[in-house]
Amino acid sequence: MQLLKQIQELNFPAPLPETLLKVRQTFNASQVEDLPGRVHEAWTESGVYHRMQPGATVGVGVGSRGIAHIPVLAKASVDWLREHGFRPFVFPAMGSHGGATAEGQKLMMAELGVTAQSVGCDIRATMEVKSIGEIENGPVLFQGVESMAADHCILISRIKPHTDFRGTLESGPSKMSVIGLGKQHGASVMHAGGGENFQKYLAPAARLYEAETNLIGALCPIENAYDQTARIEFLSDGEIGTAREAELLVEAKERMASLPFDAIDILVVKELGKNISGTGMDTNVASRLMIPRQPEDFGAVDVGLITVLDLTPETHGNVSGLGLANVTTARVAEKIDWVATYTNAITSGIFGMFRVHLPITMPADEQSLQVAIRGCAKPPEEARMVFIRNTLMVDEFYASPSLRKDIETHPRLSIDDELPLSFSHVGVMASPWQLK
């Protein structure tokens, strides 16, 4: 890439903090202790098995998000189905992720820990779909042929706030039906109308999947602020897209983690990736939306600038969400798979039109942080800097000494240590994170 050659000598020095405070954020958060046991209970409580013939094949749809304990949830579902005389298999339900290829999606599942060996059944993947019908005055909906060929199918679908829009239904089984079962075709059609399509059509889409497909329900975990499973419920096909799903979304919002400050001048994100969030970093945490024609009023924190230092291995170069940042590193630029990124972005329609832009790119970590300091419109010694590993993990983070008073007076925060902010001779961070 010509860019990487041109920026090698770029350097805009600025003073950085000599040390960072290691901060712990404590949330009041319950969690499910016996995950397989609770999965089995949820299946039994649902009663859906009374509608299934003995020996029926059942497809279990698994997505690409970083759902906590997804291999355990999938295996427990497979085990319950087999124990009750059914023949389960697993299929990917993840829209255009994995480069919109069957092999790419199976690879993403494997990296989340979902393999034929880990769940104890076949994994069947295809991108081929068939239409299941059309919403009145709305879009055509689809289902993948591998799940369609089963006698029944279910989804493992976390319920949580969406990163693109607000509504009574957001991320959950109603959306996963359209995007997951519908694969790239379904994702493209629904995303074509932006957030308005989701707000308007998720509920009627759920009714079409209930009436016209073999979908019988969804196992729905809700996570707490520590990214652990707080609750597991099973929604039947008749409950997906109804007040029951909406009520669980309200609970998910109440349980969600957040950054504990009113304002942050520079948010430093160690890693971005599709396994963290569909937007690489959760817009609800980063408080940045970046969608054309939508106001920047997402999230609760006034974030000035965002710097991204690296990508997760699991994202395979898909940098959807990198456009949310202002500054990044050559390390990130070298890892980008533009085919996977653009496939995902264009499938996402208007949601992807800003979010895959390449931010200001500097040779290494130190230079990227110096650029952020120069651009945050605050004196360096006053700049409020927060360093997080990713937007799923905000119970431990690092902060500049300029935030010490805010931390000491915050009821959820405590200071565990103070560490140097240091770099190698070429600007690669050595502390508090050791980067390559």
Coordinates of C-alpha atoms in Angstrom, one line a residue:
M1 CA 0.0 0.0 0.0
Q2 CA 1.5 3.4 -1.1
L3 CA 0.1 4.9 2.1
L4 CA 2.4 2.9 4.3
K5 CA 5.4 4.1 2.4
Q6 CA 4.4 7.7 2.5
I7 CA 3.7 7.8 6.3
Q8 CA 6.9 6.1 7.5
E9 CA 8.6 9.3 8.5
L10 CA 5.5 11.2 9.7
N11 CA 6.0 12.6 13.2
F12 CA 4.0 15.3 15.0
P13 CA 5.5 15.3 18.6
A14 CA 3.3 16.2 21.5
P15 CA 3.6 15.5 25.3
L16 CA 1.9 12.4 26.5
P17 CA 1.2 11.4 30.1
E18 CA 4.2 9.7 31.7
T19 CA 2.0 7.4 33.6
L20 CA -1.5 5.9 33.5
L21 CA -3.9 5.0 36.3
K22 CA -5.1 1.4 36.3
V23 CA -8.8 1.7 37.1
R24 CA -11.3 -0.9 38.2
Q25 CA -15.0 -0.3 37.5
T26 CA -17.4 -2.4 39.7
F27 CA -20.9 -3.2 38.5
N28 CA -23.8 -4.8 40.4
A29 CA -24.2 -7.7 38.1
S30 CA -25.7 -11.2 38.5
Q31 CA -25.0 -14.1 36.2
V32 CA -26.1 -17.6 35.4
E33 CA -23.9 -20.1 37.2
D34 CA -24.9 -23.3 35.5
L35 CA -25.2 -22.4 31.8
P36 CA -26.0 -25.9 30.4
G37 CA -28.5 -26.5 33.1
R38 CA -30.3 -23.2 32.4
V39 CA -30.3 -23.9 28.7
H40 CA -32.0 -27.2 29.3
E41 CA -34.5 -25.6 31.6
A42 CA -35.3 -22.8 29.0
W43 CA -35.8 -25.4 26.3
T44 CA -38.1 -27.5 28.6
E45 CA -40.0 -24.4 29.8
S46 CA -40.7 -23.3 26.2
G47 CA -42.8 -26.4 25.4
V48 CA -41.9 -26.1 21.7
Y49 CA -40.8 -29.7 21.6
H50 CA -44.5 -30.7 21.9
R51 CA -44.8 -29.4 18.3
M52 CA -41.9 -31.5 17.0
Q53 CA -42.0 -35.0 15.7
P54 CA -39.6 -37.6 17.2
G55 CA -36.5 -37.9 15.1
A56 CA -37.0 -34.5 13.5
T57 CA -34.0 -32.7 12.2
V58 CA -33.3 -29.3 13.9
G59 CA -31.0 -26.6 12.6
V60 CA -29.4 -24.5 15.3
G61 CA -28.4 -21.0 14.0
V62 CA -25.3 -19.4 15.4
G63 CA -24.2 -15.9 14.6
S64 CA -20.8 -14.1 14.4
R65 CA -21.1 -11.7 17.4
G66 CA -19.0 -12.3 20.5
I67 CA -21.8 -13.8 22.5
A68 CA -20.5 -14.9 25.9
H69 CA -20.0 -18.7 26.1
I70 CA -21.5 -19.3 22.7
P71 CA -19.9 -22.8 22.4
V72 CA -21.5 -23.8 25.7
L73 CA -24.9 -22.4 24.7
A74 CA -24.7 -24.2 21.3
K75 CA -23.6 -27.5 22.7
A76 CA -26.2 -27.5 25.5
S77 CA -28.9 -26.9 22.9
V78 CA -27.6 -29.7 20.7
D79 CA -27.4 -32.0 23.8
W80 CA -30.9 -31.2 24.8
L81 CA -32.2 -31.8 21.3
R82 CA -30.4 -35.1 21.0
E83 CA -31.5 -36.3 24.5
H84 CA -35.1 -35.7 23.5
G85 CA -34.9 -37.7 20.3
F86 CA -34.1 -35.1 17.7
R87 CA -31.3 -34.8 15.2
P88 CA -29.6 -31.4 15.5
F89 CA -27.0 -29.7 13.3
V90 CA -25.6 -26.2 13.5
F91 CA -25.6 -23.6 10.7
P92 CA -24.1 -20.0 10.5
A93 CA -26.7 -17.2 10.7
M94 CA -24.6 -14.1 10.2
G95 CA -25.6 -12.1 7.2
S96 CA -22.6 -11.0 5.1
H97 CA -19.9 -11.6 7.6
G98 CA -17.0 -13.9 6.9
G99 CA -16.6 -12.3 3.4
A100 CA -20.2 -13.5 2.6
T101 CA -18.8 -17.0 1.9
A102 CA -19.8 -20.3 3.5
E103 CA -16.2 -21.2 4.3
G104 CA -15.5 -17.7 5.7
Q105 CA -18.6 -18.0 8.0
K106 CA -17.6 -21.5 9.2
L107 CA -14.1 -20.1 10.0
M108 CA -15.6 -17.3 12.0
M109 CA -17.7 -19.8 14.0
A110 CA -14.6 -22.0 14.6
E111 CA -12.7 -19.0 16.0
L112 CA -15.6 -18.4 18.3
G113 CA -15.2 -22.0 19.5
V114 CA -18.1 -23.5 17.6
T115 CA -16.9 -26.5 15.7
A116 CA -18.3 -29.9 14.9
Q117 CA -16.1 -31.3 17.6
S118 CA -17.0 -28.7 20.3
V119 CA -20.8 -28.9 19.8
G120 CA -21.0 -32.6 18.8
C121 CA -22.9 -32.4 15.5
D122 CA -22.5 -31.4 11.9
I123 CA -22.0 -27.8 10.8
R124 CA -23.7 -27.1 7.5
A125 CA -23.1 -23.8 5.7
T126 CA -24.2 -22.3 2.4
M127 CA -25.0 -18.8 1.2
E128 CA -27.8 -20.0 -1.0
V129 CA -31.3 -18.7 -0.1
K130 CA -34.9 -18.9 -1.2
S131 CA -37.6 -16.3 -0.7
I132 CA -40.2 -17.0 2.0
G133 CA -42.5 -14.2 1.1
E134 CA -42.9 -10.5 1.1
I135 CA -44.1 -8.1 3.8
E136 CA -47.1 -6.1 2.6
N137 CA -45.7 -2.9 1.1
G138 CA -42.3 -4.0 2.3
P139 CA -39.2 -6.0 1.5
V140 CA -38.9 -9.6 0.3
L141 CA -37.6 -12.0 3.0
F142 CA -35.3 -15.0 2.6
Q143 CA -34.1 -18.1 4.3
G144 CA -30.9 -20.1 3.8
V145 CA -31.5 -23.5 2.1
E146 CA -29.5 -25.4 4.7
S147 CA -31.8 -24.3 7.6
M148 CA -34.9 -24.6 5.3
A149 CA -34.1 -28.2 4.6
A150 CA -34.5 -29.1 8.3
D151 CA -37.8 -30.1 9.9
H152 CA -37.3 -27.2 12.3
C153 CA -34.8 -24.5 13.1
I154 CA -34.0 -22.3 16.1
L155 CA -31.6 -19.4 16.6
I156 CA -29.2 -18.6 19.4
S157 CA -29.7 -14.9 19.5
R158 CA -28.5 -12.5 22.2
I159 CA -30.8 -9.6 23.0
K160 CA -29.1 -6.2 23.4
P161 CA -29.2 -2.6 22.2
H162 CA -28.4 -2.2 18.5
T163 CA -25.5 -0.2 17.3
D164 CA -27.3 1.6 14.4
F165 CA -30.8 2.5 15.5
R166 CA -33.3 2.8 18.4
G167 CA -36.6 1.0 18.5
T168 CA -38.8 -1.3 20.6
L169 CA -37.0 -4.2 18.8
E170 CA -33.2 -3.9 18.2
S171 CA -30.6 -6.7 18.3
G172 CA -32.4 -10.0 19.0
P173 CA -34.2 -12.9 17.3
S174 CA -36.5 -10.7 15.2
K175 CA -33.5 -9.1 13.6
M176 CA -31.5 -12.3 13.5
S177 CA -34.3 -13.9 11.6
V178 CA -34.1 -11.4 8.8
I179 CA -30.3 -11.0 8.7
G180 CA -29.2 -14.4 10.0
L181 CA -31.6 -16.8 8.3
G182 CA -31.7 -14.4 5.3
K183 CA -27.9 -14.3 4.9
Q184 CA -26.4 -11.7 2.6
H185 CA -29.6 -11.4 0.5
G186 CA -31.7 -10.7 3.6
A187 CA -29.1 -8.3 5.1
S188 CA -28.9 -6.3 1.8
V189 CA -32.6 -6.0 1.4
M190 CA -33.3 -4.9 5.0
H191 CA -30.3 -2.6 5.2
A192 CA -31.2 -0.8 2.0
G193 CA -33.7 1.4 3.8
G194 CA -31.5 2.1 6.8
G195 CA -32.7 2.3 10.4
E196 CA -36.3 3.1 9.3
N197 CA -36.6 -0.3 7.7
F198 CA -35.7 -2.1 10.9
Q199 CA -37.9 0.1 13.0
K200 CA -40.8 -0.5 10.7
Y201 CA -40.4 -4.1 9.5
L202 CA -38.9 -6.2 12.3
A203 CA -42.2 -7.0 13.9
P204 CA -44.1 -7.9 10.7
A205 CA -41.0 -9.9 9.5
A206 CA -41.2 -12.0 12.6
R207 CA -44.8 -12.8 11.8
L208 CA -43.8 -13.9 8.3
Y209 CA -41.1 -16.2 9.6
E210 CA -43.6 -17.6 12.1
A211 CA -46.1 -18.4 9.4
E212 CA -44.0 -19.3 6.4
T213 CA -40.8 -21.1 7.8
N214 CA -39.7 -23.9 10.0
L215 CA -38.4 -21.5 12.7
I216 CA -39.8 -22.6 16.0
G217 CA -38.1 -20.2 18.4
A218 CA -34.9 -18.7 19.7
L219 CA -32.6 -19.2 22.8
C220 CA -32.0 -15.7 24.0
P221 CA -29.2 -14.8 26.4
I222 CA -28.9 -11.4 28.0
E223 CA -25.5 -10.3 29.2
N224 CA -24.4 -8.2 32.2
A225 CA -21.8 -5.4 32.3
Y226 CA -19.0 -7.9 32.6
D227 CA -19.9 -9.6 29.3
Q228 CA -21.2 -12.6 31.2
T229 CA -24.6 -14.4 30.8
A230 CA -27.1 -12.8 33.2
R231 CA -30.2 -14.5 31.9
I232 CA -31.4 -17.0 29.3
E233 CA -34.9 -17.2 28.0
F234 CA -36.5 -19.2 25.1
L235 CA -38.8 -17.3 22.9
S236 CA -41.2 -19.3 20.7
D237 CA -41.7 -18.3 17.1
G238 CA -45.0 -16.6 18.2
E239 CA -43.1 -14.5 20.8
I240 CA -40.3 -13.3 18.6
G241 CA -41.0 -9.7 17.6
T242 CA -43.6 -9.1 20.3
A243 CA -43.8 -7.4 23.6
R244 CA -41.9 -10.3 25.2
E245 CA -38.8 -9.6 23.1
A246 CA -39.2 -5.8 23.7
E247 CA -39.3 -6.3 27.5
L248 CA -36.1 -8.3 27.4
L249 CA -34.5 -5.5 25.4
V250 CA -35.3 -3.0 28.1
E251 CA -33.6 -5.3 30.7
A252 CA -30.6 -5.7 28.4
K253 CA -30.2 -1.9 28.2
E254 CA -30.3 -1.7 32.0
R255 CA -27.6 -4.3 32.4
M256 CA -25.2 -2.9 29.8
A257 CA -21.8 -1.6 30.8
S258 CA -20.8 2.0 30.1
L259 CA -17.8 4.3 30.4
P260 CA -18.1 6.1 33.7
F261 CA -17.3 9.7 32.7
D262 CA -19.5 12.5 31.3
A263 CA -16.7 13.6 28.9
I264 CA -13.5 12.0 27.4
D265 CA -11.2 13.9 25.2
I266 CA -9.4 10.9 23.8
L267 CA -10.7 7.3 23.9
V268 CA -7.9 4.8 23.0
V269 CA -9.3 1.4 21.8
K270 CA -6.6 -1.3 21.8
E271 CA -8.5 -3.6 19.5
L272 CA -11.4 -3.4 17.0
G273 CA -13.2 -6.4 15.5
K274 CA -16.4 -8.0 14.2
N275 CA -16.3 -10.5 17.1
I276 CA -16.5 -7.5 19.5
S277 CA -19.4 -5.8 17.7
G278 CA -21.0 -5.5 14.3
T279 CA -19.5 -2.1 14.2
G280 CA -16.1 -3.2 15.4
M281 CA -16.6 -1.2 18.6
D282 CA -20.0 -0.8 20.2
T283 CA -21.5 2.6 19.4
N284 CA -23.5 2.5 22.6
V285 CA -20.2 2.5 24.6
A286 CA -18.1 4.7 22.3
S287 CA -21.0 7.2 21.9
R288 CA -20.4 7.6 18.2
L289 CA -22.8 6.6 15.4
M290 CA -21.5 7.9 12.1
I291 CA -24.5 7.2 9.8
P292 CA -25.4 9.7 7.1
R293 CA -28.4 11.9 8.0
Q294 CA -28.6 10.6 11.6
P295 CA -27.6 13.0 14.5
E296 CA -24.6 12.2 16.7
D297 CA -26.6 11.6 19.9
F298 CA -25.8 8.0 20.5
G299 CA -24.5 6.9 23.9
A300 CA -24.1 8.9 27.1
V301 CA -20.5 10.1 27.0
D302 CA -19.1 13.2 25.2
V303 CA -16.2 11.6 23.4
G304 CA -13.9 14.0 21.5
L305 CA -11.5 11.7 19.5
I306 CA -11.1 8.0 19.1
T307 CA -7.8 6.2 18.4
V308 CA -7.7 2.5 17.4
L309 CA -4.4 0.7 17.8
D310 CA -5.0 -2.8 16.5
L311 CA -7.5 -5.4 15.2
T312 CA -8.6 -8.7 16.8
P313 CA -7.4 -11.8 15.0
E314 CA -11.0 -13.0 14.7
T315 CA -12.0 -10.1 12.5
H316 CA -9.8 -11.3 9.6
G317 CA -9.1 -7.8 8.4
N318 CA -12.7 -6.7 8.4
V319 CA -12.5 -3.2 9.7
S320 CA -16.2 -2.3 9.7
G321 CA -16.3 0.4 12.3
L322 CA -12.8 1.8 11.8
G323 CA -14.4 4.9 10.4
L324 CA -15.8 5.7 13.8
A325 CA -12.2 6.5 14.8
N326 CA -10.1 9.6 14.1
V327 CA -6.6 8.2 14.3
T328 CA -5.2 4.7 13.8
T329 CA -1.9 3.0 13.2
A330 CA 0.0 1.4 10.3
R331 CA -0.4 -1.9 12.1
V332 CA -4.1 -1.7 11.5
A333 CA -3.8 -0.5 7.9
E334 CA -1.5 -3.5 7.1
K335 CA -4.1 -6.0 8.3
I336 CA -7.1 -4.6 6.4
D337 CA -9.0 -7.0 4.1
W338 CA -10.7 -4.5 1.8
V339 CA -12.8 -7.1 0.1
A340 CA -14.3 -8.4 3.3
T341 CA -14.7 -4.9 4.6
Y342 CA -16.4 -3.4 1.6
T343 CA -18.6 -6.5 1.1
N344 CA -19.9 -6.0 4.7
A345 CA -20.2 -2.2 4.3
I346 CA -22.0 -2.2 1.0
T347 CA -24.3 -5.0 2.2
S348 CA -25.1 -2.7 5.2
G349 CA -26.3 0.1 2.9
I350 CA -26.3 3.5 4.5
F351 CA -24.9 2.1 7.8
G352 CA -21.6 1.4 6.1
M353 CA -21.1 4.6 4.2
F354 CA -18.9 6.3 6.9
R355 CA -17.8 3.5 9.0
V356 CA -15.2 2.0 6.8
H357 CA -13.3 5.2 6.1
L358 CA -9.6 5.1 6.9
P359 CA -8.7 7.5 9.7
I360 CA -5.5 9.5 9.9
T361 CA -2.9 6.7 9.9
M362 CA 0.4 7.1 11.8
P363 CA 3.5 4.8 11.7
A364 CA 3.0 3.5 15.3
D365 CA 1.2 3.8 18.6
E366 CA 3.2 6.7 20.0
Q367 CA 2.7 8.9 17.0
S368 CA -1.0 8.1 16.8
L369 CA -1.5 9.2 20.4
Q370 CA 0.5 12.4 19.8
V371 CA -1.7 13.2 16.8
A372 CA -4.8 12.7 19.0
I373 CA -3.3 15.0 21.7
R374 CA -2.7 17.7 19.1
G375 CA -6.2 17.3 17.8
C376 CA -8.3 17.1 20.9
A377 CA -8.5 20.9 21.5
K378 CA -7.2 20.6 25.1
P379 CA -3.9 21.4 26.7
P380 CA -1.9 18.1 26.9
E381 CA -1.7 18.1 30.7
E382 CA -5.5 18.5 30.9
A383 CA -6.5 16.0 28.2
R384 CA -8.8 13.3 29.6
M385 CA -7.6 10.1 28.1
V386 CA -9.2 6.7 28.6
F387 CA -7.6 3.4 27.3
I388 CA -9.8 0.4 26.9
R389 CA -9.0 -3.0 25.5
N390 CA -12.3 -3.1 23.6
T391 CA -15.9 -2.0 24.1
L392 CA -16.9 -5.3 25.6
M393 CA -14.4 -4.9 28.4
V394 CA -14.7 -1.7 30.4
D395 CA -14.6 -3.1 33.9
E396 CA -10.8 -2.5 33.8
F397 CA -9.2 0.3 31.9
Y398 CA -6.4 2.9 32.1
A399 CA -6.8 6.6 32.5
S400 CA -4.6 9.7 32.4
P401 CA -3.8 11.3 35.8
S402 CA -5.9 14.3 34.7
L403 CA -8.9 12.1 35.6
R404 CA -7.7 11.2 39.1
K405 CA -10.2 13.4 41.0
D406 CA -13.1 12.1 38.9
I407 CA -12.1 8.5 39.6
E408 CA -11.6 9.0 43.3
T409 CA -15.1 10.5 43.8
H410 CA -16.9 8.0 41.5
P411 CA -18.8 5.3 43.5
R412 CA -18.0 2.5 40.9
L413 CA -14.3 3.3 40.4
S414 CA -11.1 2.5 42.3
I415 CA -7.4 2.9 41.4
D416 CA -5.5 -0.4 41.4
D417 CA -2.1 0.8 40.2
E418 CA -0.2 3.4 38.3
L419 CA 1.9 2.3 35.3
P420 CA 4.3 4.0 32.9
L421 CA 3.0 4.9 29.4
S422 CA 6.1 3.8 27.4
F423 CA 7.1 2.9 23.9
S424 CA 9.9 1.2 22.0
H425 CA 12.4 3.2 20.0
V426 CA 10.1 2.9 17.0
G427 CA 7.0 4.0 18.9
V428 CA 5.4 0.6 19.6
M429 CA 3.6 0.6 22.9
A430 CA 5.5 -1.4 25.6
S431 CA 3.3 -0.4 28.6
P432 CA 0.6 -0.6 29.8
W433 CA 0.0 -2.9 26.8
Q434 CA 2.8 -4.7 25.0
L435 CA 2.0 -4.5 21.3
K436 CA 3.9 -5.9 18.4

